[in-house]
Amino acid sequence: MTRRELDRWARQPVRVVVGMVFPVMLLLMFGYLVGGGRGVSGDYVDYLVPGMLALTMAFGLEGTMIAVTEDLDKGVVDRFRAMPMADGAVLVGRSAADMLQSALGLALLIAVGYALGWRPDCGPGAFLGALGLLLLLRFAMLWIGIHLALVAGKPEMVAAVQILVWPVGFLSNAFADPATMPGWLGPPVEWNPMSQTATAVRDLFGGPGGEPGHLWTAVLWPLALLAVFFPLAVRRFTRLNR
């Protein structure tokens, strides 16, 4: 199933490239055009890059969602379900391919961050730990996307569902310090799962805006989301057309 999804990359390279380049465009736009880092102490790029890495873990889900809904719409899933394989194999294979693409996207964004002058002030262990937190968040967001795709059922419905990602993504501390926001907005932004991951990653990278106390919440948030949406997605998949 994972190899099948990777073969789809070769047939649709534009979608893969666009998904990886879009976060780079956001990083350059906020770093040079919109940047300023209101309320951020230190170099804004050192604050922005970890925030963008966390934000990127929520974007690009539409590729996975469209792939799932296309398989549903074309009857591919029905054929798979008639074969001797575990019910979750199709979803796990899809998620494995997405995680590989996410890892490549992280590598690209980190390379662009280095080109902008970002330098993490940490050792190899902390660096790998930060990447682990980012991929854990992506894995949780991925299963939310898979579940929503199974609920939507049609590729044309993905756009409506994908719109929900934008407010959740931008209501985070990826671009600005929540302390500079209106009083009613700051607390929800701080408790956003992406804000928790971004703050913990900033701390591991040794950059501005990092707080060590957020490490556990950056782990617990994705695990809590997985505990809810992983079984929901598998349950929804096993009940299709029954």
Short mmCIF file of C-alpha atoms in Angstrom, two decimals:
data_model
loop_
_atom_site.label_atom_id
_atom_site.label_comp_id
_atom_site.label_asym_id
_atom_site.label_seq_id
_atom_site.Cartn_x
_atom_site.Cartn_y
_atom_site.Cartn_z
CA MET A 1 0.00 0.00 0.00
CA THR A 2 2.85 2.39 0.77
CA ARG A 3 4.58 1.55 -2.50
CA ARG A 4 1.31 2.18 -4.35
CA GLU A 5 1.11 5.67 -2.87
CA LEU A 6 4.74 6.37 -3.79
CA ASP A 7 4.00 5.30 -7.38
CA ARG A 8 1.25 7.91 -7.37
CA TRP A 9 3.91 10.55 -6.70
CA ALA A 10 5.60 9.65 -9.99
CA ARG A 11 2.30 10.06 -11.84
CA GLN A 12 1.42 13.36 -10.11
CA PRO A 13 4.75 15.12 -9.47
CA VAL A 14 3.24 18.62 -9.67
CA ARG A 15 1.01 18.01 -6.65
CA VAL A 16 3.99 16.76 -4.63
CA VAL A 17 6.22 19.66 -5.63
CA VAL A 18 3.54 22.26 -4.92
CA GLY A 19 2.91 20.75 -1.50
CA MET A 20 6.61 21.04 -0.63
CA VAL A 21 7.18 24.49 -2.13
CA PHE A 22 4.13 26.17 -0.55
CA PRO A 23 5.61 26.26 3.00
CA VAL A 24 8.84 27.68 1.54
CA MET A 25 6.83 30.49 -0.05
CA LEU A 26 5.18 31.22 3.31
CA LEU A 27 8.55 31.29 5.05
CA LEU A 28 9.98 33.73 2.51
CA MET A 29 6.83 35.87 2.54
CA PHE A 30 6.69 36.25 6.32
CA GLY A 31 10.45 36.48 6.62
CA TYR A 32 10.88 39.30 4.10
CA LEU A 33 7.52 40.84 3.16
CA VAL A 34 5.31 40.60 6.24
CA GLY A 35 7.91 39.84 8.91
CA GLY A 36 8.76 42.03 11.80
CA GLY A 37 8.24 39.80 14.78
CA ARG A 38 6.21 42.11 16.99
CA GLY A 39 6.96 41.22 20.59
CA VAL A 40 9.73 38.77 19.65
CA SER A 41 13.10 39.19 21.32
CA GLY A 42 16.14 38.26 19.27
CA ASP A 43 16.41 37.49 15.58
CA TYR A 44 12.97 37.09 14.02
CA VAL A 45 14.21 34.40 11.63
CA ASP A 46 15.25 32.28 14.62
CA TYR A 47 11.69 32.64 15.92
CA LEU A 48 9.96 32.22 12.56
CA VAL A 49 11.64 29.09 11.20
CA PRO A 50 10.62 26.73 14.05
CA GLY A 51 7.11 28.20 13.92
CA MET A 52 6.91 27.54 10.19
CA LEU A 53 8.17 23.99 10.69
CA ALA A 54 5.30 23.37 13.13
CA LEU A 55 2.75 25.12 10.91
CA THR A 56 3.83 23.05 7.92
CA MET A 57 2.80 19.91 9.80
CA ALA A 58 -0.83 21.02 9.44
CA PHE A 59 -0.63 22.04 5.79
CA GLY A 60 -0.57 19.72 2.81
CA LEU A 61 -3.23 17.40 4.22
CA GLU A 62 -5.39 18.01 1.16
CA GLY A 63 -3.13 15.70 -0.89
CA THR A 64 -3.81 12.81 1.47
CA MET A 65 -7.49 13.67 1.74
CA ILE A 66 -7.93 13.88 -2.02
CA ALA A 67 -6.13 10.54 -2.52
CA VAL A 68 -8.41 8.84 0.01
CA THR A 69 -11.60 10.32 -1.44
CA GLU A 70 -10.54 9.49 -5.01
CA ASP A 71 -10.04 5.86 -4.04
CA LEU A 72 -13.46 5.88 -2.42
CA ASP A 73 -15.13 7.58 -5.39
CA LYS A 74 -13.58 5.27 -7.99
CA GLY A 75 -14.32 2.06 -6.12
CA VAL A 76 -10.64 1.26 -5.52
CA VAL A 77 -11.24 0.84 -1.80
CA ASP A 78 -14.03 -1.65 -2.48
CA ARG A 79 -11.61 -3.80 -4.48
CA PHE A 80 -9.02 -3.61 -1.72
CA ARG A 81 -11.61 -4.59 0.86
CA ALA A 82 -12.40 -7.71 -1.15
CA MET A 83 -8.73 -8.80 -0.95
CA PRO A 84 -7.19 -10.74 1.95
CA MET A 85 -5.62 -7.81 3.80
CA ALA A 86 -6.14 -6.04 7.09
CA ASP A 87 -8.77 -3.31 7.01
CA GLY A 88 -6.28 -0.71 8.18
CA ALA A 89 -3.57 -1.58 5.62
CA VAL A 90 -4.86 0.93 3.06
CA LEU A 91 -4.89 3.77 5.59
CA VAL A 92 -1.55 2.85 7.17
CA GLY A 93 0.10 2.63 3.75
CA ARG A 94 -1.28 6.04 2.87
CA SER A 95 -0.04 7.51 6.15
CA ALA A 96 3.44 6.00 5.72
CA ALA A 97 3.81 7.61 2.28
CA ASP A 98 2.59 10.94 3.67
CA MET A 99 5.11 10.80 6.52
CA LEU A 100 7.91 10.28 4.01
CA GLN A 101 6.78 13.32 2.06
CA SER A 102 6.53 15.30 5.30
CA ALA A 103 10.10 14.37 6.23
CA LEU A 104 11.31 15.54 2.82
CA GLY A 105 9.33 18.76 3.21
CA LEU A 106 10.93 19.38 6.61
CA ALA A 107 14.39 18.85 5.14
CA LEU A 108 13.65 21.36 2.37
CA LEU A 109 12.29 23.97 4.77
CA ILE A 110 15.27 23.54 7.12
CA ALA A 111 17.61 24.03 4.17
CA VAL A 112 15.81 27.25 3.22
CA GLY A 113 15.99 28.36 6.87
CA TYR A 114 19.76 27.87 6.80
CA ALA A 115 19.91 29.94 3.63
CA LEU A 116 18.05 32.74 5.45
CA GLY A 117 20.60 32.67 8.26
CA TRP A 118 18.81 30.49 10.81
CA ARG A 119 21.18 28.47 12.98
CA PRO A 120 19.87 26.17 15.74
CA ASP A 121 21.87 26.51 18.95
CA CYS A 122 21.64 22.91 20.14
CA GLY A 123 23.25 19.51 20.01
CA PRO A 124 22.36 16.57 17.74
CA GLY A 125 20.08 15.01 20.38
CA ALA A 126 17.97 18.13 20.84
CA PHE A 127 17.85 18.64 17.06
CA LEU A 128 16.55 15.11 16.47
CA GLY A 129 14.13 15.52 19.38
CA ALA A 130 12.69 18.65 17.75
CA LEU A 131 12.24 16.80 14.47
CA GLY A 132 10.54 13.97 16.35
CA LEU A 133 8.04 16.39 17.90
CA LEU A 134 7.29 17.89 14.50
CA LEU A 135 6.70 14.50 12.86
CA LEU A 136 4.57 13.37 15.80
CA LEU A 137 2.35 16.40 15.28
CA ARG A 138 2.17 15.62 11.56
CA PHE A 139 1.18 12.02 12.25
CA ALA A 140 -1.67 13.19 14.47
CA MET A 141 -2.84 15.80 11.96
CA LEU A 142 -2.64 13.19 9.22
CA TRP A 143 -5.15 10.90 10.92
CA ILE A 144 -7.48 13.81 11.47
CA GLY A 145 -7.28 14.42 7.72
CA ILE A 146 -7.88 10.76 6.89
CA HIS A 147 -10.94 10.64 9.12
CA LEU A 148 -12.35 13.85 7.62
CA ALA A 149 -11.70 12.49 4.12
CA LEU A 150 -13.64 9.31 4.92
CA VAL A 151 -16.48 11.44 6.27
CA ALA A 152 -16.44 13.75 3.22
CA GLY A 153 -16.38 10.82 0.80
CA LYS A 154 -16.05 12.95 -2.36
CA PRO A 155 -12.96 14.78 -3.71
CA GLU A 156 -14.98 17.96 -4.26
CA MET A 157 -15.84 18.05 -0.56
CA VAL A 158 -12.17 18.16 0.46
CA ALA A 159 -11.85 21.88 -0.31
CA ALA A 160 -14.61 22.70 2.16
CA VAL A 161 -12.99 20.58 4.87
CA GLN A 162 -9.50 21.89 4.11
CA ILE A 163 -10.65 25.46 4.80
CA LEU A 164 -10.85 24.49 8.46
CA VAL A 165 -7.08 23.97 8.57
CA TRP A 166 -6.31 27.62 7.85
CA PRO A 167 -7.85 29.25 10.93
CA VAL A 168 -6.42 26.53 13.19
CA GLY A 169 -3.00 26.95 11.61
CA PHE A 170 -2.83 30.71 11.70
CA LEU A 171 -4.29 30.93 15.22
CA SER A 172 -0.90 29.86 16.54
CA ASN A 173 2.34 31.47 17.63
CA ALA A 174 4.08 30.59 14.37
CA PHE A 175 4.45 34.24 13.34
CA ALA A 176 3.98 36.36 16.45
CA ASP A 177 4.17 36.26 20.23
CA PRO A 178 0.69 35.62 21.75
CA ALA A 179 1.50 38.23 24.41
CA THR A 180 1.10 40.93 21.74
CA MET A 181 -2.37 39.70 20.77
CA PRO A 182 -5.71 40.83 22.25
CA GLY A 183 -6.39 39.38 25.68
CA TRP A 184 -9.25 37.18 24.46
CA LEU A 185 -7.13 35.74 21.64
CA GLY A 186 -3.87 35.00 23.44
CA PRO A 187 -4.93 31.96 25.56
CA PRO A 188 -6.52 29.99 22.66
CA VAL A 189 -3.43 30.67 20.55
CA GLU A 190 -1.11 29.51 23.32
CA TRP A 191 -3.04 26.24 23.79
CA ASN A 192 -3.19 25.47 20.09
CA PRO A 193 -1.37 22.13 19.54
CA MET A 194 0.80 23.78 16.89
CA SER A 195 1.76 26.54 19.33
CA GLN A 196 2.74 23.95 21.93
CA THR A 197 4.92 22.12 19.41
CA ALA A 198 6.42 25.36 18.06
CA THR A 199 7.31 26.57 21.57
CA ALA A 200 8.89 23.23 22.52
CA VAL A 201 10.80 23.08 19.22
CA ARG A 202 12.09 26.62 19.70
CA ASP A 203 13.38 25.60 23.12
CA LEU A 204 15.12 22.50 21.74
CA PHE A 205 16.65 24.55 18.94
CA GLY A 206 17.82 27.13 21.51
CA GLY A 207 16.01 30.01 19.82
CA PRO A 208 13.83 32.88 21.05
CA GLY A 209 10.32 32.07 22.23
CA GLY A 210 11.22 28.64 23.58
CA GLU A 211 9.97 27.40 26.95
CA PRO A 212 11.03 24.01 28.37
CA GLY A 213 7.71 23.48 30.16
CA HIS A 214 5.93 22.94 26.85
CA LEU A 215 7.78 19.74 25.97
CA TRP A 216 5.25 17.44 27.62
CA THR A 217 2.23 19.23 26.21
CA ALA A 218 3.85 19.05 22.76
CA VAL A 219 3.88 15.26 23.21
CA LEU A 220 0.52 14.86 24.92
CA TRP A 221 -1.51 16.95 22.43
CA PRO A 222 -0.67 14.78 19.38
CA LEU A 223 -1.08 11.57 21.39
CA ALA A 224 -4.51 12.73 22.54
CA LEU A 225 -5.52 13.57 18.95
CA LEU A 226 -4.25 10.17 17.79
CA ALA A 227 -6.17 8.40 20.55
CA VAL A 228 -9.36 9.99 19.21
CA PHE A 229 -8.96 10.10 15.43
CA PHE A 230 -6.95 6.93 14.68
CA PRO A 231 -9.70 4.58 15.93
CA LEU A 232 -12.38 6.82 14.42
CA ALA A 233 -10.71 6.61 10.99
CA VAL A 234 -10.24 2.83 11.15
CA ARG A 235 -13.80 2.35 12.41
CA ARG A 236 -15.19 4.55 9.64
CA PHE A 237 -13.18 2.65 7.04
CA THR A 238 -14.33 -0.78 8.25
CA ARG A 239 -17.96 0.34 8.13
CA LEU A 240 -17.89 1.65 4.56
CA ASN A 241 -20.73 0.23 2.45
CA ARG A 242 -21.95 -1.96 5.29
#
